[in-house]
PDB file of C-alpha atoms in Angstrom:
ATOM      1  CA  MET I   1    -130.716 211.708-145.957  1.00 43.00           C
ATOM      2  CA  ARG I   2    -128.948 214.082-143.686  1.00 47.00           C
ATOM      3  CA  LEU I   3    -131.121 213.050-140.825  1.00 41.00           C
ATOM      4  CA  ILE I   4    -130.256 209.432-141.399  1.00 42.00           C
ATOM      5  CA  LEU I   5    -126.514 210.171-141.454  1.00 45.00           C
ATOM      6  CA  GLY I   6    -126.875 212.304-138.389  1.00 46.00           C
ATOM      7  CA  LEU I   7    -128.496 209.467-136.512  1.00 41.00           C
ATOM      8  CA  LEU I   8    -125.892 206.980-137.739  1.00 43.00           C
ATOM      9  CA  SER I   9    -123.090 209.178-136.603  1.00 45.00           C
ATOM     10  CA  VAL I  10    -124.018 208.874-133.008  1.00 44.00           C
ATOM     11  CA  LEU I  11    -124.042 205.018-133.096  1.00 45.00           C
ATOM     12  CA  PRO I  12    -120.840 203.624-131.678  1.00 44.00           C
ATOM     13  CA  PHE I  13    -118.993 200.976-133.606  1.00 40.00           C
ATOM     14  CA  PRO I  14    -120.782 197.623-132.762  1.00 40.00           C
ATOM     15  CA  VAL I  15    -118.320 196.013-130.411  1.00 37.00           C
ATOM     16  CA  GLN I  16    -119.833 193.813-127.741  1.00 33.00           C
ATOM     17  CA  HIS I  17    -119.582 194.134-123.960  1.00 31.00           C
ATOM     18  CA  MET I  18    -118.648 190.568-122.952  1.00 32.00           C
ATOM     19  CA  GLY I  19    -120.923 190.732-119.906  1.00 30.00           C
ATOM     20  CA  SER I  20    -118.653 188.383-118.048  1.00 28.00           C
ATOM     21  CA  GLY I  21    -118.669 187.852-114.328  1.00 30.00           C
ATOM     22  CA  ASP I  22    -115.186 189.347-113.846  1.00 41.00           C
ATOM     23  CA  SER I  23    -114.868 190.610-110.257  1.00 68.00           C
ATOM     24  CA  VAL I  24    -111.497 192.462-110.714  1.00 88.00           C
ATOM     25  CA  GLN I  25    -112.700 196.070-110.634  1.00 90.00           C
ATOM     26  CA  PRO I  26    -111.416 199.552-109.804  1.00 93.00           C
ATOM     27  CA  ARG I  27    -111.507 199.692-106.023  1.00 92.00           C
ATOM     28  CA  ASP I  28    -110.476 201.815-103.081  1.00 95.00           C
ATOM     29  CA  THR I  29    -109.632 198.812-100.887  1.00 95.00           C
ATOM     30  CA  VAL I  30    -106.489 196.791-100.996  1.00 95.00           C
ATOM     31  CA  SER I  31    -105.389 193.704 -99.180  1.00 96.00           C
ATOM     32  CA  VAL I  32    -101.704 193.421 -98.090  1.00 97.00           C
ATOM     33  CA  ILE I  33    -100.068 190.194 -97.044  1.00 97.00           C
ATOM     34  CA  GLU I  34     -97.977 190.955 -93.952  1.00 97.00           C
ATOM     35  CA  SER I  35     -96.655 187.562 -92.904  1.00 97.00           C
ATOM     36  CA  VAL I  36     -96.635 183.857 -93.678  1.00 97.00           C
ATOM     37  CA  THR I  37     -95.618 181.583 -90.884  1.00 97.00           C
ATOM     38  CA  PRO I  38     -93.673 179.430 -90.971  1.00 97.00           C
ATOM     39  CA  ALA I  39     -91.658 180.761 -93.874  1.00 96.00           C
ATOM     40  CA  LEU I  40     -92.514 179.306 -97.232  1.00 97.00           C
ATOM     41  CA  PRO I  41     -89.984 176.865 -98.834  1.00 96.00           C
ATOM     42  CA  ASP I  42     -88.459 177.658-102.214  1.00 96.00           C
ATOM     43  CA  GLY I  43     -90.883 176.965-104.928  1.00 96.00           C
ATOM     44  CA  VAL I  44     -93.992 178.245-103.078  1.00 97.00           C
ATOM     45  CA  ASP I  45     -95.254 181.806-103.429  1.00 97.00           C
ATOM     46  CA  VAL I  46     -98.361 183.622-102.352  1.00 97.00           C
ATOM     47  CA  ASP I  47     -99.865 186.979-103.344  1.00 96.00           C
ATOM     48  CA  ILE I  48    -103.003 189.012-103.798  1.00 95.00           C
ATOM     49  CA  VAL I  49    -104.306 189.641-107.322  1.00 94.00           C
ATOM     50  CA  GLY I  50    -106.645 192.444-108.248  1.00 92.00           C
ATOM     51  CA  SER I  51    -106.319 194.640-105.148  1.00 93.00           C
ATOM     52  CA  ASP I  52    -108.306 192.344-102.896  1.00 92.00           C
ATOM     53  CA  THR I  53    -110.057 190.104-105.357  1.00 92.00           C
ATOM     54  CA  PHE I  54    -108.103 186.872-105.502  1.00 93.00           C
ATOM     55  CA  VAL I  55    -105.602 185.005-103.351  1.00 94.00           C
ATOM     56  CA  ARG I  56    -103.039 183.175-105.443  1.00 95.00           C
ATOM     57  CA  VAL I  57    -100.742 180.382-104.415  1.00 96.00           C
ATOM     58  CA  ARG I  58     -98.042 179.121-106.926  1.00 96.00           C
ATOM     59  CA  SER I  59     -96.221 175.942-106.129  1.00 97.00           C
ATOM     60  CA  VAL I  60     -93.510 173.984-107.852  1.00 96.00           C
ATOM     61  CA  GLY I  61     -92.770 170.555-106.468  1.00 95.00           C
ATOM     62  CA  HIS I  62     -94.687 170.932-103.219  1.00 97.00           C
ATOM     63  CA  ASP I  63     -98.005 169.648-101.915  1.00 97.00           C
ATOM     64  CA  VAL I  64    -100.295 172.544-100.873  1.00 98.00           C
ATOM     65  CA  MET I  65    -103.730 172.240 -99.264  1.00 97.00           C
ATOM     66  CA  ILE I  66    -105.854 175.378 -98.813  1.00 97.00           C
ATOM     67  CA  THR I  67    -108.358 175.328 -96.029  1.00 96.00           C
ATOM     68  CA  GLY I  68    -112.058 176.503 -96.382  1.00 95.00           C
ATOM     69  CA  TYR I  69    -114.120 178.581 -94.105  1.00 93.00           C
ATOM     70  CA  GLN I  70    -115.187 175.527 -92.092  1.00 92.00           C
ATOM     71  CA  ASN I  71    -111.581 174.254 -91.824  1.00 93.00           C
ATOM     72  CA  GLU I  72    -112.333 171.732 -94.604  1.00 94.00           C
ATOM     73  CA  PRO I  73    -110.105 170.873 -97.539  1.00 96.00           C
ATOM     74  CA  TYR I  74    -110.870 173.480-100.191  1.00 95.00           C
ATOM     75  CA  MET I  75    -108.137 173.507-102.862  1.00 96.00           C
ATOM     76  CA  HIS I  76    -105.256 171.175-103.418  1.00 97.00           C
ATOM     77  CA  ILE I  77    -102.049 171.611-105.386  1.00 97.00           C
ATOM     78  CA  LYS I  78    -100.175 168.403-105.807  1.00 97.00           C
ATOM     79  CA  THR I  79     -96.431 168.022-106.284  1.00 97.00           C
ATOM     80  CA  THR I  80     -97.128 167.232-109.978  1.00 96.00           C
ATOM     81  CA  GLY I  81     -98.637 170.715-110.414  1.00 95.00           C
ATOM     82  CA  ASP I  82    -102.191 169.413-110.769  1.00 96.00           C
ATOM     83  CA  VAL I  83    -104.753 171.680-109.103  1.00 96.00           C
ATOM     84  CA  PHE I  84    -108.082 170.524-107.639  1.00 96.00           C
ATOM     85  CA  VAL I  85    -111.009 172.175-106.035  1.00 95.00           C
ATOM     86  CA  ASN I  86    -113.372 170.467-103.567  1.00 95.00           C
ATOM     87  CA  ASP I  87    -116.972 170.626-105.002  1.00 93.00           C
ATOM     88  CA  GLY I  88    -118.162 169.025-101.758  1.00 93.00           C
ATOM     89  CA  SER I  89    -117.115 172.101 -99.872  1.00 93.00           C
ATOM     90  CA  GLN I  90    -119.577 174.934 -99.102  1.00 92.00           C
ATOM     91  CA  THR I  91    -116.606 177.360 -99.553  1.00 92.00           C
ATOM     92  CA  THR I  92    -116.606 176.513-103.275  1.00 91.00           C
ATOM     93  CA  LEU I  93    -120.226 177.486-103.514  1.00 90.00           C
ATOM     94  CA  ILE I  94    -119.969 180.715-101.449  1.00 90.00           C
ATOM     95  CA  ASN I  95    -116.846 181.906-103.313  1.00 89.00           C
ATOM     96  CA  GLY I  96    -118.823 182.115-106.566  1.00 85.00           C
ATOM     97  CA  ASN I  97    -120.196 185.444-105.432  1.00 84.00           C
ATOM     98  CA  ARG I  98    -118.127 188.355-104.089  1.00 84.00           C
ATOM     99  CA  TYR I  99    -120.549 189.055-101.240  1.00 81.00           C
ATOM    100  CA  GLY I 100    -121.528 185.433-100.592  1.00 80.00           C
ATOM    101  CA  ASN I 101    -125.031 186.015-101.904  1.00 83.00           C
ATOM    102  CA  VAL I 102    -125.769 182.392-102.748  1.00 82.00           C
ATOM    103  CA  ASP I 103    -128.502 179.962-101.474  1.00 86.00           C
ATOM    104  CA  THR I 104    -126.797 177.341 -99.316  1.00 84.00           C
ATOM    105  CA  SER I 105    -130.052 175.920 -97.772  1.00 83.00           C
ATOM    106  CA  ASN I 106    -129.988 172.929-100.018  1.00 85.00           C
ATOM    107  CA  PHE I 107    -126.276 172.340 -99.925  1.00 82.00           C
ATOM    108  CA  VAL I 108    -125.023 169.276 -98.055  1.00 84.00           C
ATOM    109  CA  GLU I 109    -121.335 169.312 -97.069  1.00 83.00           C
ATOM    110  CA  SER I 110    -119.643 166.178 -98.216  1.00 87.00           C
ATOM    111  CA  PRO I 111    -117.917 164.266 -95.479  1.00 87.00           C
ATOM    112  CA  THR I 112    -115.076 163.465 -97.941  1.00 92.00           C
ATOM    113  CA  PRO I 113    -113.573 165.848-100.556  1.00 93.00           C
ATOM    114  CA  VAL I 114    -115.144 165.728-104.031  1.00 95.00           C
ATOM    115  CA  TRP I 115    -112.131 166.751-106.053  1.00 96.00           C
ATOM    116  CA  ARG I 116    -112.400 168.385-109.443  1.00 95.00           C
ATOM    117  CA  LYS I 117    -109.330 169.099-111.490  1.00 95.00           C
ATOM    118  CA  ILE I 118    -109.111 172.726-112.554  1.00 92.00           C
ATOM    119  CA  GLY I 119    -105.470 173.185-113.620  1.00 93.00           C
ATOM    120  CA  THR I 120    -102.035 171.613-114.315  1.00 94.00           C
ATOM    121  CA  ASN I 121     -99.676 174.590-113.817  1.00 94.00           C
ATOM    122  CA  GLY I 122     -99.340 174.440-109.997  1.00 95.00           C
ATOM    123  CA  THR I 123    -101.309 177.758-109.546  1.00 95.00           C
ATOM    124  CA  ALA I 124    -104.422 178.009-107.377  1.00 95.00           C
ATOM    125  CA  MET I 125    -106.266 181.300-107.469  1.00 93.00           C
ATOM    126  CA  TRP I 126    -109.543 181.874-105.702  1.00 93.00           C
ATOM    127  CA  HIS I 127    -111.905 184.594-104.455  1.00 91.00           C
ATOM    128  CA  ASP I 128    -111.586 184.581-100.677  1.00 93.00           C
ATOM    129  CA  HIS I 129    -114.115 186.350 -98.475  1.00 93.00           C
ATOM    130  CA  ARG I 130    -111.530 186.600 -95.659  1.00 94.00           C
ATOM    131  CA  VAL I 131    -109.442 189.119 -97.428  1.00 94.00           C
ATOM    132  CA  HIS I 132    -111.970 191.731 -98.655  1.00 92.00           C
ATOM    133  CA  TRP I 133    -114.838 193.814 -97.414  1.00 90.00           C
ATOM    134  CA  MET I 134    -118.161 191.865 -97.497  1.00 88.00           C
ATOM    135  CA  SER I 135    -120.392 194.735 -98.554  1.00 87.00           C
ATOM    136  CA  PRO I 136    -120.821 196.988-101.660  1.00 85.00           C
ATOM    137  CA  LYS I 137    -120.925 199.926 -99.232  1.00 89.00           C
ATOM    138  CA  ARG I 138    -117.745 201.799 -98.566  1.00 90.00           C
ATOM    139  CA  PRO I 139    -116.106 200.537 -95.360  1.00 92.00           C
ATOM    140  CA  ALA I 140    -115.190 202.721 -92.351  1.00 91.00           C
ATOM    141  CA  PRO I 141    -111.520 202.426 -91.372  1.00 92.00           C
ATOM    142  CA  ILE I 142    -110.669 201.876 -87.738  1.00 92.00           C
ATOM    143  CA  ASP I 143    -107.542 203.990 -87.602  1.00 93.00           C
ATOM    144  CA  THR I 144    -105.741 206.814 -89.355  1.00 93.00           C
ATOM    145  CA  ILE I 145    -103.831 204.526 -91.816  1.00 94.00           C
ATOM    146  CA  GLY I 146    -107.054 203.155 -93.247  1.00 94.00           C
ATOM    147  CA  THR I 147    -107.157 199.745 -91.645  1.00 95.00           C
ATOM    148  CA  VAL I 148    -110.444 197.986 -92.238  1.00 96.00           C
ATOM    149  CA  VAL I 149    -109.913 194.502 -90.995  1.00 95.00           C
ATOM    150  CA  GLU I 150    -107.000 192.056 -90.219  1.00 96.00           C
ATOM    151  CA  TRP I 151    -107.320 188.618 -91.793  1.00 97.00           C
ATOM    152  CA  LYS I 152    -105.915 185.132 -91.703  1.00 97.00           C
ATOM    153  CA  VAL I 153    -105.943 182.371 -94.379  1.00 97.00           C
ATOM    154  CA  PRO I 154    -104.820 178.893 -93.225  1.00 97.00           C
ATOM    155  CA  PHE I 155    -103.305 176.247 -95.505  1.00 97.00           C
ATOM    156  CA  SER I 156    -100.524 173.641 -95.388  1.00 97.00           C
ATOM    157  CA  VAL I 157     -97.366 173.040 -97.323  1.00 97.00           C
ATOM    158  CA  ASP I 158     -96.104 169.474 -97.468  1.00 97.00           C
ATOM    159  CA  GLY I 159     -98.311 168.759 -94.437  1.00 96.00           C
ATOM    160  CA  ILE I 160     -96.941 171.659 -92.381  1.00 97.00           C
ATOM    161  CA  ALA I 161     -99.749 173.967 -91.018  1.00 97.00           C
ATOM    162  CA  THR I 162     -99.102 177.458 -92.394  1.00 97.00           C
ATOM    163  CA  THR I 163    -100.940 180.770 -91.817  1.00 97.00           C
ATOM    164  CA  MET I 164    -100.940 183.739 -94.038  1.00 98.00           C
ATOM    165  CA  THR I 165    -101.983 187.002 -92.334  1.00 98.00           C
ATOM    166  CA  GLY I 166    -102.660 190.410 -93.733  1.00 97.00           C
ATOM    167  CA  THR I 167    -104.625 193.586 -93.551  1.00 98.00           C
ATOM    168  CA  LEU I 168    -107.417 195.105 -95.628  1.00 97.00           C
ATOM    169  CA  PHE I 169    -106.847 198.888 -96.073  1.00 97.00           C
ATOM    170  CA  LEU I 170    -109.104 201.647 -97.439  1.00 96.00           C
ATOM    171  CA  ARG I 171    -107.121 203.956 -99.683  1.00 95.00           C
ATOM    172  CA  ASP I 172    -107.842 207.558-100.642  1.00 94.00           C
ATOM    173  CA  LYS I 173    -109.286 208.218-104.050  1.00 95.00           C
ATOM    174  CA  ALA I 174    -107.099 209.781-106.764  1.00 96.00           C
ATOM    175  CA  SER I 175    -107.376 213.525-107.269  1.00 95.00           C
ATOM    176  CA  VAL I 176    -110.282 215.017-109.096  1.00 96.00           C
ATOM    177  CA  LEU I 177    -107.712 217.042-111.124  1.00 96.00           C
ATOM    178  CA  TRP I 178    -107.190 214.038-113.399  1.00 96.00           C
ATOM    179  CA  TRP I 179    -110.304 215.145-115.210  1.00 96.00           C
ATOM    180  CA  LEU I 180    -108.448 218.251-116.379  1.00 96.00           C
ATOM    181  CA  ALA I 181    -106.795 216.014-118.964  1.00 95.00           C
ATOM    182  CA  GLY I 182    -110.226 215.682-120.596  1.00 94.00           C
ATOM    183  CA  PHE I 183    -110.797 219.470-120.557  1.00 94.00           C
ATOM    184  CA  ALA I 184    -107.351 219.971-122.304  1.00 95.00           C
ATOM    185  CA  ALA I 185    -108.139 217.270-124.856  1.00 94.00           C
ATOM    186  CA  LEU I 186    -111.555 218.867-125.525  1.00 94.00           C
ATOM    187  CA  LEU I 187    -110.054 222.282-126.120  1.00 94.00           C
ATOM    188  CA  CYS I 188    -107.435 220.868-128.498  1.00 92.00           C
ATOM    189  CA  ALA I 189    -110.185 219.025-130.401  1.00 91.00           C
ATOM    190  CA  VAL I 190    -112.326 222.109-130.693  1.00 93.00           C
ATOM    191  CA  VAL I 191    -109.495 224.226-132.131  1.00 93.00           C
ATOM    192  CA  LEU I 192    -108.596 221.532-134.692  1.00 89.00           C
ATOM    193  CA  SER I 193    -112.174 220.907-135.639  1.00 83.00           C
ATOM    194  CA  VAL I 194    -112.566 224.634-136.535  1.00 82.00           C
ATOM    195  CA  ARG I 195    -109.210 225.368-138.094  1.00 82.00           C
ATOM    196  CA  ARG I 196    -107.573 222.161-139.358  1.00 81.00           C
ATOM    197  CA  ARG I 197    -110.068 219.546-140.397  1.00 78.00           C
ATOM    198  CA  ARG I 198    -107.711 216.897-141.595  1.00 82.00           C
ATOM    199  CA  GLU I 199    -105.702 216.974-138.435  1.00 86.00           C
ATOM    200  CA  PHE I 200    -108.875 216.824-136.462  1.00 85.00           C
ATOM    201  CA  PHE I 201    -109.772 213.445-138.091  1.00 89.00           C
ATOM    202  CA  VAL I 202    -106.158 212.272-137.429  1.00 90.00           C
ATOM    203  CA  LEU I 203    -106.524 213.246-133.768  1.00 92.00           C
ATOM    204  CA  THR I 204    -109.589 210.956-133.391  1.00 93.00           C
ATOM    205  CA  PHE I 205    -107.656 208.169-134.891  1.00 94.00           C
ATOM    206  CA  LEU I 206    -104.492 208.672-132.869  1.00 95.00           C
ATOM    207  CA  MET I 207    -106.529 208.881-129.610  1.00 95.00           C
ATOM    208  CA  SER I 208    -108.218 205.593-130.491  1.00 96.00           C
ATOM    209  CA  MET I 209    -104.852 203.926-131.075  1.00 97.00           C
ATOM    210  CA  VAL I 210    -103.545 205.190-127.746  1.00 97.00           C
ATOM    211  CA  GLY I 211    -106.589 203.569-126.200  1.00 97.00           C
ATOM    212  CA  VAL I 212    -105.771 200.304-127.988  1.00 97.00           C
ATOM    213  CA  VAL I 213    -102.205 200.286-126.576  1.00 97.00           C
ATOM    214  CA  ILE I 214    -103.193 201.146-123.022  1.00 97.00           C
ATOM    215  CA  GLY I 215    -106.216 198.806-123.091  1.00 96.00           C
ATOM    216  CA  ALA I 216    -103.962 195.917-124.149  1.00 96.00           C
ATOM    217  CA  MET I 217    -101.488 196.727-121.450  1.00 96.00           C
ATOM    218  CA  GLN I 218    -104.284 196.676-118.922  1.00 95.00           C
ATOM    219  CA  TYR I 219    -105.799 193.417-120.131  1.00 94.00           C
ATOM    220  CA  LEU I 220    -102.499 191.586-120.291  1.00 94.00           C
ATOM    221  CA  GLY I 221    -101.436 192.947-116.905  1.00 94.00           C
ATOM    222  CA  LEU I 222    -103.625 190.506-115.058  1.00 92.00           C
ATOM    223  CA  PRO I 223    -103.027 186.775-115.052  1.00 91.00           C
ATOM    224  CA  ASP I 224    -105.366 184.233-116.731  1.00 87.00           C
ATOM    225  CA  GLY I 225    -108.512 183.719-114.727  1.00 85.00           C
ATOM    226  CA  ALA I 226    -108.435 187.271-113.296  1.00 88.00           C
ATOM    227  CA  ARG I 227    -108.555 189.319-116.510  1.00 86.00           C
ATOM    228  CA  ILE I 228    -111.195 191.950-116.826  1.00 85.00           C
ATOM    229  CA  THR I 229    -113.538 192.493-119.784  1.00 87.00           C
ATOM    230  CA  PRO I 230    -111.239 194.602-121.972  1.00 92.00           C
ATOM    231  CA  LEU I 231    -113.575 197.535-122.562  1.00 94.00           C
ATOM    232  CA  ILE I 232    -110.840 200.139-123.287  1.00 96.00           C
ATOM    233  CA  LEU I 233    -109.200 197.750-125.737  1.00 95.00           C
ATOM    234  CA  MET I 234    -112.454 196.669-127.381  1.00 95.00           C
ATOM    235  CA  PHE I 235    -114.008 200.164-127.828  1.00 96.00           C
ATOM    236  CA  SER I 236    -110.756 201.766-128.814  1.00 96.00           C
ATOM    237  CA  ALA I 237    -110.056 199.154-131.425  1.00 95.00           C
ATOM    238  CA  GLY I 238    -113.539 199.709-132.853  1.00 94.00           C
ATOM    239  CA  ALA I 239    -113.098 203.435-132.855  1.00 94.00           C
ATOM    240  CA  SER I 240    -109.742 203.164-134.544  1.00 94.00           C
ATOM    241  CA  VAL I 241    -111.098 201.200-137.454  1.00 93.00           C
ATOM    242  CA  VAL I 242    -113.962 203.653-137.981  1.00 92.00           C
ATOM    243  CA  ALA I 243    -111.630 206.683-137.647  1.00 91.00           C
ATOM    244  CA  ALA I 244    -109.176 205.246-140.126  1.00 90.00           C
ATOM    245  CA  THR I 245    -112.053 204.700-142.545  1.00 89.00           C
ATOM    246  CA  SER I 246    -113.229 208.289-142.053  1.00 86.00           C
ATOM    247  CA  MET I 247    -109.730 209.618-142.878  1.00 82.00           C
ATOM    248  CA  PHE I 248    -109.756 207.577-146.091  1.00 81.00           C
ATOM    249  CA  MET I 249    -113.152 208.852-147.025  1.00 73.00           C
ATOM    250  CA  GLN I 250    -112.198 212.422-146.299  1.00 72.00           C
ATOM    251  CA  ARG I 251    -109.345 212.217-148.892  1.00 74.00           C
ATOM    252  CA  ARG I 252    -111.677 210.960-151.666  1.00 67.00           C
ATOM    253  CA  GLY I 253    -113.144 214.350-152.330  1.00 63.00           C
ATOM    254  CA  GLN I 254    -116.152 216.526-151.645  1.00 63.00           C
ATOM    255  CA  ALA I 255    -118.697 213.749-152.515  1.00 52.00           C
ATOM    256  CA  SER I 256    -117.502 211.613-149.686  1.00 65.00           C
ATOM    257  CA  GLN I 257    -117.355 214.272-146.961  1.00 69.00           C
ATOM    258  CA  HIS I 258    -120.670 213.572-145.373  1.00 74.00           C
ATOM    259  CA  ILE I 259    -119.664 209.927-145.038  1.00 79.00           C
ATOM    260  CA  ALA I 260    -116.373 210.917-143.613  1.00 76.00           C
ATOM    261  CA  LEU I 261    -118.055 213.190-141.060  1.00 81.00           C
ATOM    262  CA  SER I 262    -120.554 210.436-140.041  1.00 85.00           C
ATOM    263  CA  LEU I 263    -117.796 207.933-139.572  1.00 87.00           C
ATOM    264  CA  ASN I 264    -115.614 210.277-137.515  1.00 84.00           C
ATOM    265  CA  ALA I 265    -118.627 211.119-135.343  1.00 88.00           C
ATOM    266  CA  GLY I 266    -119.231 207.391-134.887  1.00 90.00           C
ATOM    267  CA  ALA I 267    -115.622 206.888-133.777  1.00 92.00           C
ATOM    268  CA  GLY I 268    -116.092 209.803-131.394  1.00 93.00           C
ATOM    269  CA  ALA I 269    -119.350 208.275-129.990  1.00 93.00           C
ATOM    270  CA  THR I 270    -117.523 205.007-129.380  1.00 95.00           C
ATOM    271  CA  LEU I 271    -114.808 206.810-127.447  1.00 96.00           C
ATOM    272  CA  VAL I 272    -117.498 208.577-125.348  1.00 96.00           C
ATOM    273  CA  VAL I 273    -119.141 205.260-124.537  1.00 95.00           C
ATOM    274  CA  CYS I 274    -115.799 203.771-123.589  1.00 96.00           C
ATOM    275  CA  GLY I 275    -114.941 206.694-121.337  1.00 96.00           C
ATOM    276  CA  TRP I 276    -118.282 206.653-119.648  1.00 96.00           C
ATOM    277  CA  LEU I 277    -118.201 202.868-118.969  1.00 95.00           C
ATOM    278  CA  CYS I 278    -114.669 203.158-117.560  1.00 96.00           C
ATOM    279  CA  ALA I 279    -115.027 206.457-115.758  1.00 96.00           C
ATOM    280  CA  ASP I 280    -114.643 204.961-112.287  1.00 95.00           C
ATOM    281  CA  GLN I 281    -110.964 204.019-113.122  1.00 96.00           C
ATOM    282  CA  VAL I 282    -110.066 207.784-113.086  1.00 97.00           C
ATOM    283  CA  ARG I 283    -110.321 208.224-109.329  1.00 96.00           C
ATOM    284  CA  ALA I 284    -110.243 204.679-107.844  1.00 96.00           C
ATOM    285  CA  ALA I 285    -107.309 203.964-105.687  1.00 95.00           C
ATOM    286  CA  TYR I 286    -106.638 200.751-107.613  1.00 95.00           C
ATOM    287  CA  VAL I 287    -106.755 200.582-111.414  1.00 95.00           C
ATOM    288  CA  PRO I 288    -106.899 196.983-112.734  1.00 93.00           C
ATOM    289  CA  GLY I 289    -104.016 195.417-114.572  1.00 93.00           C
ATOM    290  CA  ILE I 290    -101.613 198.301-114.911  1.00 94.00           C
ATOM    291  CA  ASP I 291     -98.812 199.607-112.723  1.00 92.00           C
ATOM    292  CA  GLN I 292     -98.661 202.980-114.520  1.00 94.00           C
ATOM    293  CA  GLU I 293    -102.096 204.001-113.300  1.00 95.00           C
ATOM    294  CA  TRP I 294    -101.583 207.625-114.527  1.00 96.00           C
ATOM    295  CA  LEU I 295    -101.898 206.339-118.094  1.00 97.00           C
ATOM    296  CA  VAL I 296    -105.443 205.198-117.541  1.00 97.00           C
ATOM    297  CA  ARG I 297    -106.293 208.237-115.380  1.00 97.00           C
ATOM    298  CA  MET I 298    -105.284 210.576-118.298  1.00 97.00           C
ATOM    299  CA  LEU I 299    -106.608 208.352-121.143  1.00 97.00           C
ATOM    300  CA  ILE I 300    -110.228 208.129-120.068  1.00 97.00           C
ATOM    301  CA  PRO I 301    -110.860 211.870-119.732  1.00 97.00           C
ATOM    302  CA  ALA I 302    -109.024 212.390-123.003  1.00 97.00           C
ATOM    303  CA  LEU I 303    -111.307 209.818-124.753  1.00 97.00           C
ATOM    304  CA  LEU I 304    -114.358 211.617-123.384  1.00 97.00           C
ATOM    305  CA  GLY I 305    -113.109 215.013-124.414  1.00 96.00           C
ATOM    306  CA  ILE I 306    -112.061 214.183-127.959  1.00 95.00           C
ATOM    307  CA  GLY I 307    -114.916 211.733-128.487  1.00 94.00           C
ATOM    308  CA  PHE I 308    -117.512 214.409-127.411  1.00 94.00           C
ATOM    309  CA  VAL I 309    -116.149 216.953-129.855  1.00 93.00           C
ATOM    310  CA  ALA I 310    -115.910 214.471-132.708  1.00 91.00           C
ATOM    311  CA  THR I 311    -119.542 213.368-132.150  1.00 92.00           C
ATOM    312  CA  ILE I 312    -121.027 216.935-131.838  1.00 89.00           C
ATOM    313  CA  ASP I 313    -118.911 218.183-134.763  1.00 85.00           C
ATOM    314  CA  GLY I 314    -120.119 215.416-137.120  1.00 81.00           C
ATOM    315  CA  VAL I 315    -123.765 215.537-136.103  1.00 81.00           C
ATOM    316  CA  THR I 316    -124.078 219.333-136.323  1.00 84.00           C
ATOM    317  CA  ARG I 317    -122.263 219.603-139.592  1.00 75.00           C
ATOM    318  CA  ILE I 318    -124.309 216.897-141.216  1.00 72.00           C
ATOM    319  CA  MET I 319    -127.580 218.441-139.982  1.00 75.00           C
ATOM    320  CA  ARG I 320    -126.446 221.855-141.358  1.00 72.00           C
ATOM    321  CA  GLY I 321    -125.236 220.403-144.612  1.00 65.00           C
ATOM    322  CA  SER I 322    -121.776 221.806-144.041  1.00 59.00           C
ATOM    323  CA  THR I 323    -118.540 219.856-144.524  1.00 55.00           C
ATOM    324  CA  ASP I 324    -116.035 222.709-144.288  1.00 57.00           C
TER     325      ASP I 324
END
């Protein structure tokens, strides 16, 4: 029985990785818009979403036509706010993959646009190969400020040819010292696991709830269509439910202590998996969806530290038959 409980304690709460094709990721590259000429009229706004992932144009009461890679009509925002994409444009096909790794040999460019309606809110957001680095390998900057490439994206506003220009930069990674937050959390968890068992269980629950809050902030910090798979939110929510149950079982008396230990270890293992899957956010120059990047940089090491102690504590105590 103890062996079964020990094995169960290392199984994370069964939340699912959505496995979506989200391309907003932690990155060390960032695209910056430097000019739009001529100046945009009131009601039209352009920006970059997700470091270098999407170009976004928002328009109210204006007709905007975005040009594809072959100078063909690619996306169209009408004055009514209806948004269309040209399925007869090879740009539409190529933009389905960050690095353009698609087979275009059988694609025939349509001589006239094949418009498909994709929105009604006056917002066009698309993945544009002109504004990011077209390789999974780290780029080499061409100067001391990290310039990778200068880019241009043409479009028109109410029939007036307009050009957006910008620069892709390589930024320095965040300091490795952020991982010290995990070491501090680990030490705190070790002390509580030895001396104050009830508070140790509470710590696992509180850490999970902090993950829920920060994970929600990160998920909601990106616009619809650009949101990442909310791993921190999902795994932290799962861990919080298991940790809350473990605290309840701990208070039910000696007969329930092995169950409480197993559940707390399971919550800890869930936090470890979460931290491992999201570890690249600790040092990436860009952290998706949140302006207060330091929150994520501290959270992930702390999840790993507390989760590791909770997992090892539960497994070893169950295997030894000790609940004290």
